Coordinates of C-alpha atoms in Angstrom, one line a residue:
M1102 CA -0.1 0.0 -0.3
D1103 CA 1.5 3.0 -0.8
N1104 CA 1.0 5.7 2.1
N1105 CA 2.4 8.4 1.0
K1106 CA -0.6 10.2 -0.5
A1107 CA -4.4 9.7 0.3
V1108 CA -7.0 10.8 -2.2
V1109 CA -9.5 11.6 -0.1
G1110 CA -13.4 11.8 -0.8
F1111 CA -16.3 12.6 1.9
I1112 CA -19.7 11.2 1.4
G1113 CA -21.7 13.5 3.9
A1114 CA -21.0 17.1 4.8
G1115 CA -22.6 17.8 7.9
G1116 CA -21.3 18.2 11.5
I1117 CA -19.5 14.8 11.8
A1118 CA -17.5 15.4 8.7
R1119 CA -16.4 18.8 9.6
S1120 CA -14.9 17.1 12.7
H1121 CA -12.9 14.5 10.3
V1122 CA -11.9 16.9 8.0
Y1123 CA -10.4 18.9 11.1
S1124 CA -8.5 15.8 12.3
L1125 CA -7.3 14.9 8.7
S1126 CA -6.2 18.4 8.4
S1127 CA -4.3 18.3 11.7
L1128 CA -2.3 15.0 11.1
R1129 CA 0.6 16.8 9.4
Y1130 CA 0.9 18.5 12.9
F1131 CA 1.5 15.4 14.9
Y1132 CA 2.8 13.1 13.1
D1133 CA 6.0 13.4 11.0
D1134 CA 5.3 10.4 8.7
A1135 CA 1.7 11.6 8.1
P1136 CA 1.2 10.9 4.4
E1137 CA 0.1 14.0 2.0
I1138 CA -3.9 14.5 1.7
E1139 CA -5.7 15.4 -0.9
L1140 CA -9.0 16.7 -0.3
A1141 CA -10.8 15.7 -3.8
A1142 CA -14.0 15.9 -3.6
V1143 CA -17.3 16.5 -1.2
S1144 CA -20.5 15.1 -1.5
S1145 CA -24.1 15.3 0.0
A1146 CA -27.7 15.0 -0.9
S1147 CA -28.1 19.1 -0.7
E1148 CA -25.8 21.0 -3.4
E1149 CA -25.9 24.0 -1.1
S1150 CA -24.3 22.0 1.9
R1151 CA -21.6 20.0 -0.3
N1152 CA -20.7 23.5 -2.2
K1153 CA -20.4 25.6 1.2
F1154 CA -18.5 22.6 2.7
A1155 CA -15.9 22.1 -0.2
G1156 CA -15.0 25.9 -0.4
R1157 CA -14.9 26.1 3.8
F1158 CA -13.3 23.6 4.3
G1159 CA -10.7 23.2 1.1
F1160 CA -11.9 20.6 -1.5
K1161 CA -10.9 20.7 -4.8
K1162 CA -14.8 20.3 -5.6
A1163 CA -18.3 19.8 -4.7
A1164 CA -19.6 16.4 -6.4
N1165 CA -23.4 14.6 -6.8
L1166 CA -22.7 11.2 -5.6
D1167 CA -22.3 9.8 -9.0
E1168 CA -19.6 12.4 -9.9
L1169 CA -17.6 11.6 -6.9
L1170 CA -17.9 7.7 -7.5
E1171 CA -16.8 8.3 -11.0
D1172 CA -13.4 9.9 -9.8
E1173 CA -10.7 7.6 -10.7
R1174 CA -8.1 9.3 -8.7
I1175 CA -10.0 9.1 -5.5
D1176 CA -8.4 6.0 -3.1
T1177 CA -9.7 6.8 -0.1
V1178 CA -13.3 7.2 0.7
F1179 CA -15.1 8.4 4.3
I1180 CA -18.9 7.9 4.7
L1181 CA -20.2 10.3 6.9
G1182 CA -23.8 10.7 6.1
P1183 CA -27.1 9.6 7.9
N1184 CA -27.1 6.2 9.6
K1185 CA -29.8 5.1 7.1
V1186 CA -27.7 5.6 4.1
H1187 CA -24.2 4.0 5.1
F1188 CA -25.2 0.7 3.7
E1189 CA -26.4 2.0 0.6
H1190 CA -22.9 4.6 -0.2
F1191 CA -20.4 1.3 1.8
S1192 CA -21.9 -0.6 -1.3
S1193 CA -21.5 1.9 -4.1
V1194 CA -18.1 2.6 -3.3
L1195 CA -16.8 -0.9 -3.2
A1196 CA -16.7 -0.9 -6.8
M1197 CA -14.7 2.3 -7.0
K1198 CA -11.5 2.0 -9.6
S1199 CA -8.5 3.2 -7.6
L1200 CA -10.4 2.6 -4.2
K1201 CA -7.6 1.3 -1.1
R1202 CA -9.3 2.3 1.8
I1203 CA -13.2 2.9 3.3
Y1204 CA -13.4 4.9 6.7
L1205 CA -17.1 4.1 7.8
E1206 CA -18.8 6.0 10.3
K1207 CA -20.7 4.2 12.8
P1208 CA -23.1 2.5 13.3
V1209 CA -22.3 0.9 10.0
C1210 CA -25.8 0.1 8.7
S1211 CA -29.6 -0.1 9.5
S1212 CA -31.1 -3.4 9.3
Q1213 CA -31.1 -7.4 9.7
D1214 CA -31.0 -7.7 5.9
E1215 CA -27.9 -5.0 5.4
M1216 CA -25.8 -6.8 8.2
K1217 CA -26.0 -10.1 6.5
R1218 CA -25.3 -9.0 3.0
M1219 CA -22.2 -6.5 4.5
P1220 CA -19.5 -9.0 4.9
E1221 CA -19.9 -10.9 1.3
L1222 CA -19.8 -7.6 -0.1
A1223 CA -16.5 -6.9 1.4
K1224 CA -15.2 -10.5 0.7
A1225 CA -15.3 -9.3 -2.8
Y1226 CA -12.6 -6.7 -2.6
P1227 CA -10.2 -8.3 -0.1
D1228 CA -7.5 -5.7 -1.0
I1229 CA -9.9 -2.6 0.5
S1230 CA -9.0 -1.8 4.0
I1231 CA -12.0 -0.8 6.3
Q1232 CA -12.0 0.8 9.6
V1233 CA -15.1 1.8 11.4
G1234 CA -15.3 5.1 13.4
F1235 CA -15.2 3.9 16.8
Q1236 CA -12.6 6.6 17.8
Y1237 CA -13.2 6.0 21.6
L1238 CA -10.7 2.8 20.9
F1239 CA -7.9 5.3 20.6
T1240 CA -8.0 7.3 23.2
S1241 CA -4.7 7.1 25.1
A1242 CA -6.2 6.2 28.4
V1243 CA -8.9 3.5 27.0
R1244 CA -5.7 2.2 24.8
E1245 CA -3.7 1.3 27.5
A1246 CA -6.3 0.2 30.0
L1247 CA -7.6 -2.4 27.3
A1248 CA -3.9 -3.8 26.9
M1249 CA -4.0 -4.0 31.1
W1250 CA -7.2 -6.1 30.7
K1251 CA -5.8 -8.2 27.6
S1252 CA -2.5 -9.3 30.0
A1253 CA -5.3 -11.2 32.4
I1254 CA -3.8 -9.9 35.2
M1255 CA -7.2 -9.1 36.6
G1256 CA -8.4 -12.9 35.5
N1257 CA -12.0 -13.4 34.5
P1258 CA -15.0 -10.4 34.5
V1259 CA -17.8 -10.7 37.0
H1260 CA -20.0 -7.8 36.4
F1261 CA -19.7 -4.6 34.5
D1262 CA -21.2 -1.1 33.9
F1263 CA -20.8 0.7 30.8
R1264 CA -22.9 4.0 29.8
Y1265 CA -22.4 7.0 27.5
Y1266 CA -24.7 10.0 28.5
H1267 CA -25.8 13.1 27.2
S1268 CA -28.5 15.8 27.6
D1269 CA -29.5 17.8 24.7
Y1270 CA -32.6 16.3 24.0
L1271 CA -34.2 17.5 27.3
K1272 CA -34.4 20.7 25.2
P1273 CA -37.3 21.1 22.8
E1274 CA -35.2 23.4 20.3
Y1275 CA -32.9 20.6 20.0
R1276 CA -35.3 18.1 19.3
R1277 CA -36.6 20.1 16.7
K1278 CA -33.1 20.5 15.2
R1279 CA -32.6 16.9 15.2
V1280 CA -35.8 15.6 14.4
T1281 CA -34.0 13.1 11.5
R1282 CA -32.6 11.3 14.6
L1283 CA -35.8 10.0 16.3
T1284 CA -36.1 7.2 14.1
P1285 CA -36.2 3.5 16.0
A1286 CA -33.2 2.0 16.5
P1287 CA -31.1 0.3 14.7
D1288 CA -31.1 3.2 12.7
G1289 CA -31.4 5.9 15.1
G1290 CA -32.2 6.7 18.9
A1291 CA -29.8 6.9 21.8
M1292 CA -28.5 3.4 21.4
A1293 CA -27.4 3.9 17.8
D1294 CA -26.1 7.0 18.2
L1295 CA -24.3 6.8 21.6
G1296 CA -24.8 3.2 22.9
S1297 CA -23.1 2.1 19.6
H1298 CA -19.4 3.7 21.3
V1299 CA -19.9 1.8 24.7
L1300 CA -21.0 -1.4 22.6
S1301 CA -17.8 -1.2 20.7
L1302 CA -15.7 -0.8 24.1
L1303 CA -17.5 -3.7 25.9
L1304 CA -17.0 -6.3 22.8
A1305 CA -13.2 -4.8 22.8
F1306 CA -13.0 -5.5 26.5
L1307 CA -15.3 -8.8 26.9
G1308 CA -15.2 -10.2 23.5
D1309 CA -18.4 -10.8 21.0
D1310 CA -20.1 -13.7 22.9
L1311 CA -22.2 -11.6 25.1
K1312 CA -25.9 -12.1 25.0
I1313 CA -28.5 -9.9 25.5
T1314 CA -31.2 -10.8 28.3
G1315 CA -33.2 -7.7 28.3
A1316 CA -34.0 -4.0 27.8
L1317 CA -35.7 -1.3 28.9
Q1318 CA -36.1 2.7 27.9
A1319 CA -37.3 5.8 29.7
G1320 CA -38.6 9.1 29.0
R1321 CA -41.3 10.4 27.1
F1322 CA -42.1 13.7 24.8
D1323 CA -45.3 14.4 22.6
D1324 CA -42.7 15.0 19.7
V1325 CA -40.6 12.4 20.5
P1326 CA -42.4 9.0 18.6
E1327 CA -42.5 6.0 21.1
S1328 CA -40.4 3.5 19.2
S1329 CA -37.3 6.3 19.5
D1330 CA -35.2 5.7 22.7
L1331 CA -34.1 8.7 24.5
F1332 CA -33.0 6.4 27.1
S1333 CA -32.3 2.7 27.1
Q1334 CA -30.7 -0.1 28.7
I1335 CA -29.7 -3.6 28.3
T1336 CA -28.4 -6.4 30.7
L1337 CA -26.2 -8.8 29.3
Y1338 CA -24.5 -12.1 30.1
D1339 CA -21.1 -14.0 29.1
K1340 CA -21.9 -17.7 29.2
K1341 CA -18.3 -18.9 29.5
T1342 CA -17.2 -16.6 32.3
H1343 CA -20.7 -16.1 33.9
A1344 CA -20.1 -12.3 34.1
A1345 CA -23.3 -9.9 33.8
G1346 CA -23.5 -6.5 33.3
T1347 CA -25.5 -3.5 32.3
L1348 CA -25.1 -1.0 29.3
S1349 CA -26.9 2.3 29.1
S1350 CA -27.1 5.2 26.4
S1351 CA -29.1 8.4 27.3
R1352 CA -29.5 11.9 25.2
I1353 CA -31.9 13.2 28.3
S1354 CA -29.5 12.6 31.4
S1355 CA -29.5 16.1 32.9
G1356 CA -26.0 17.7 33.7
T1357 CA -24.0 14.9 32.0
G1358 CA -23.0 16.7 29.0
D1359 CA -20.7 14.5 27.4
F1360 CA -20.1 11.5 29.7
L1361 CA -18.8 8.3 29.0
T1362 CA -17.7 5.6 31.7
F1363 CA -17.2 2.1 32.5
E1364 CA -16.3 -0.3 35.1
I1365 CA -15.3 -3.9 35.0
Y1366 CA -14.8 -5.9 38.3
A1367 CA -13.2 -9.2 37.8
E1368 CA -11.9 -11.8 40.3
K1369 CA -8.5 -10.1 40.5
G1370 CA -9.1 -6.7 40.3
A1371 CA -10.9 -4.0 38.6
I1372 CA -10.6 -1.1 36.0
R1373 CA -12.4 2.0 35.3
Y1374 CA -12.2 4.8 32.9
V1375 CA -14.3 8.5 33.2
S1376 CA -14.2 10.3 30.4
S1377 CA -14.2 13.6 32.4
T1378 CA -10.5 12.7 33.3
P1379 CA -9.7 11.3 29.8
D1380 CA -6.0 11.0 30.5
N1381 CA -6.2 8.3 33.5
F1382 CA -7.9 5.1 34.0
D1383 CA -7.8 3.6 37.7
Y1384 CA -7.3 0.0 38.5
F1385 CA -7.3 -2.4 41.4
L1386 CA -5.3 -5.1 41.8
E1387 CA -6.1 -7.9 44.9
S1388 CA -2.9 -8.3 45.2
D1389 CA -1.8 -4.7 46.1
G1390 CA -5.0 -4.1 48.1
H1391 CA -5.5 -0.7 46.5
W1392 CA -6.7 1.7 43.4
S1393 CA -3.9 3.2 41.4
R1394 CA -4.3 5.9 38.8
Q1395 CA -2.4 5.1 35.4
T1396 CA -1.8 8.8 33.7
S1397 CA -1.4 8.4 29.8
G1398 CA -1.6 11.8 28.3
S1399 CA -1.1 11.9 24.9
N1400 CA 0.7 8.7 24.9
Y1401 CA 0.1 7.6 21.2
R1402 CA 2.7 5.9 18.7
P1403 CA 4.8 7.0 17.2
V1404 CA 5.4 9.3 19.9
T1405 CA 4.5 12.9 19.1
S1406 CA 5.8 16.3 20.2
F1407 CA 3.0 18.6 19.5
P1408 CA 1.8 19.9 21.7
S1409 CA 3.4 17.8 24.3
G1410 CA 2.9 14.2 25.6
H1411 CA 1.6 15.2 28.9
V1412 CA -0.9 17.7 27.2
P1413 CA -4.6 15.6 28.2
P1414 CA -5.7 14.1 24.6
G1415 CA -9.7 15.4 23.8
W1416 CA -12.0 14.2 21.8
H1417 CA -10.4 14.9 18.6
R1418 CA -6.9 13.8 19.4
S1419 CA -8.4 10.1 19.4
M1420 CA -9.7 10.7 16.0
M1421 CA -6.4 11.8 14.7
H1422 CA -4.8 8.9 15.5
A1423 CA -7.5 6.9 14.4
H1424 CA -7.0 8.6 11.2
Y1425 CA -3.4 7.9 11.2
V1426 CA -4.1 4.2 11.9
F1427 CA -6.2 4.1 9.1
L1428 CA -4.0 6.2 6.6
K1429 CA -0.8 4.2 7.8
G1430 CA -1.9 0.9 8.1
A1431 CA -0.3 0.9 11.5
S1432 CA -0.1 -2.7 13.2
S1433 CA 1.2 -1.8 16.7
E1434 CA -2.4 -1.1 18.2
T1435 CA -4.2 -2.9 20.6
F1436 CA -7.4 -3.2 18.7
V1437 CA -8.5 -1.3 15.5
P1438 CA -12.5 -1.5 14.6
D1439 CA -12.5 -3.3 11.6
L1440 CA -15.8 -4.2 9.4
K1441 CA -16.2 -7.5 11.7
H1442 CA -16.1 -5.5 14.9
G1443 CA -18.5 -3.0 13.3
L1444 CA -20.7 -5.8 12.8
A1445 CA -20.7 -7.4 16.0
V1446 CA -22.1 -3.8 17.4
Q1447 CA -24.5 -3.8 14.4
K1448 CA -25.9 -7.2 15.7
M1449 CA -26.1 -6.3 19.4
L1450 CA -28.0 -2.7 17.9
N1451 CA -30.5 -5.0 16.4
L1452 CA -31.2 -7.4 19.0
T1453 CA -31.2 -4.6 21.4
S1454 CA -34.2 -3.0 19.1
E1455 CA -35.9 -6.2 19.3
H1456 CA -35.8 -6.2 23.3
L1457 CA -36.8 -2.5 23.1
G1458 CA -39.9 -3.2 21.1
E1459 CA -41.0 -6.1 23.7
F1460 CA -40.7 -3.6 26.6
R1461 CA -42.6 -1.0 25.0
K1462 CA -45.4 -3.9 24.5
L1463 CA -44.7 -4.6 28.3
R1464 CA -45.2 -0.9 29.1
G1465 CA -48.2 -0.4 27.2
S1466 CA -50.3 -3.1 28.7

């Protein structure tokens, strides 16, 4: 793979696309061996949006989808549109003449049928690298916590709790602004948009064999469909280790801002992470008898000197590193979210949707 230059096309020109172009444009400040990046084309359903995005952020052209797909120079595509069209766009870009890489935002698709078809589609193009947009896996403290957990020093898990909470949907004006995200799971709702991130972390730490045993949802507003989960929680069980726990996501938890946390309690210790202190994680070993704090800072590989190794990493810093790994094909990472991982998360989202449907029937009885 030629890593000296990436000719990039964006499908999507919304808020997450702005984050991606910011991170891509910043790579050269952090990594001496970052590839040259050419922002070749951006496409979106709205001509006005793509024209504005291209002009503001330095893309050479704004294009409709067909024009982008026919561009024989583009070798790297970022799929950043609405959840419901991720599969459609993924299917379309695979056959692009020069394509080497696809960065696919989560969730990877929206239905059971799409989830079944994606592996076969990807199998027909084995030389195309696919990475899914779970950037929390690249946060320095999370990466180091995962490496410690994978060392098995703490033994088998006993119980766990994973949470990702926001509060913005408490505001009526915000709900009106984001009405397209109030669709039922697995396309929309708190579990698809937010829960997918903690599902990704959960599966990275504890594996793909967890079973969902139940689900519930809470929160009701007149302008929100009953089928759209504002808060949802699932219970899970691992038959192999007998570990059990919960995972929850919320758009209506007052005072939380952007809050992600997880705790895993095991036979010989425990580990926890809180996004409010993003450069740390805490761990406990029965052999030591006390909690310890591991400070990671911006501990990324290769080591960078901008701004410095001890500066707290922040949300975009992990996205930058995700882009670096994506473009360089770095092999030293503890965990890289590939399509298989994205589909494992999607399977959990689909099952969650079924369980939430059963809960709504119970709630209505």
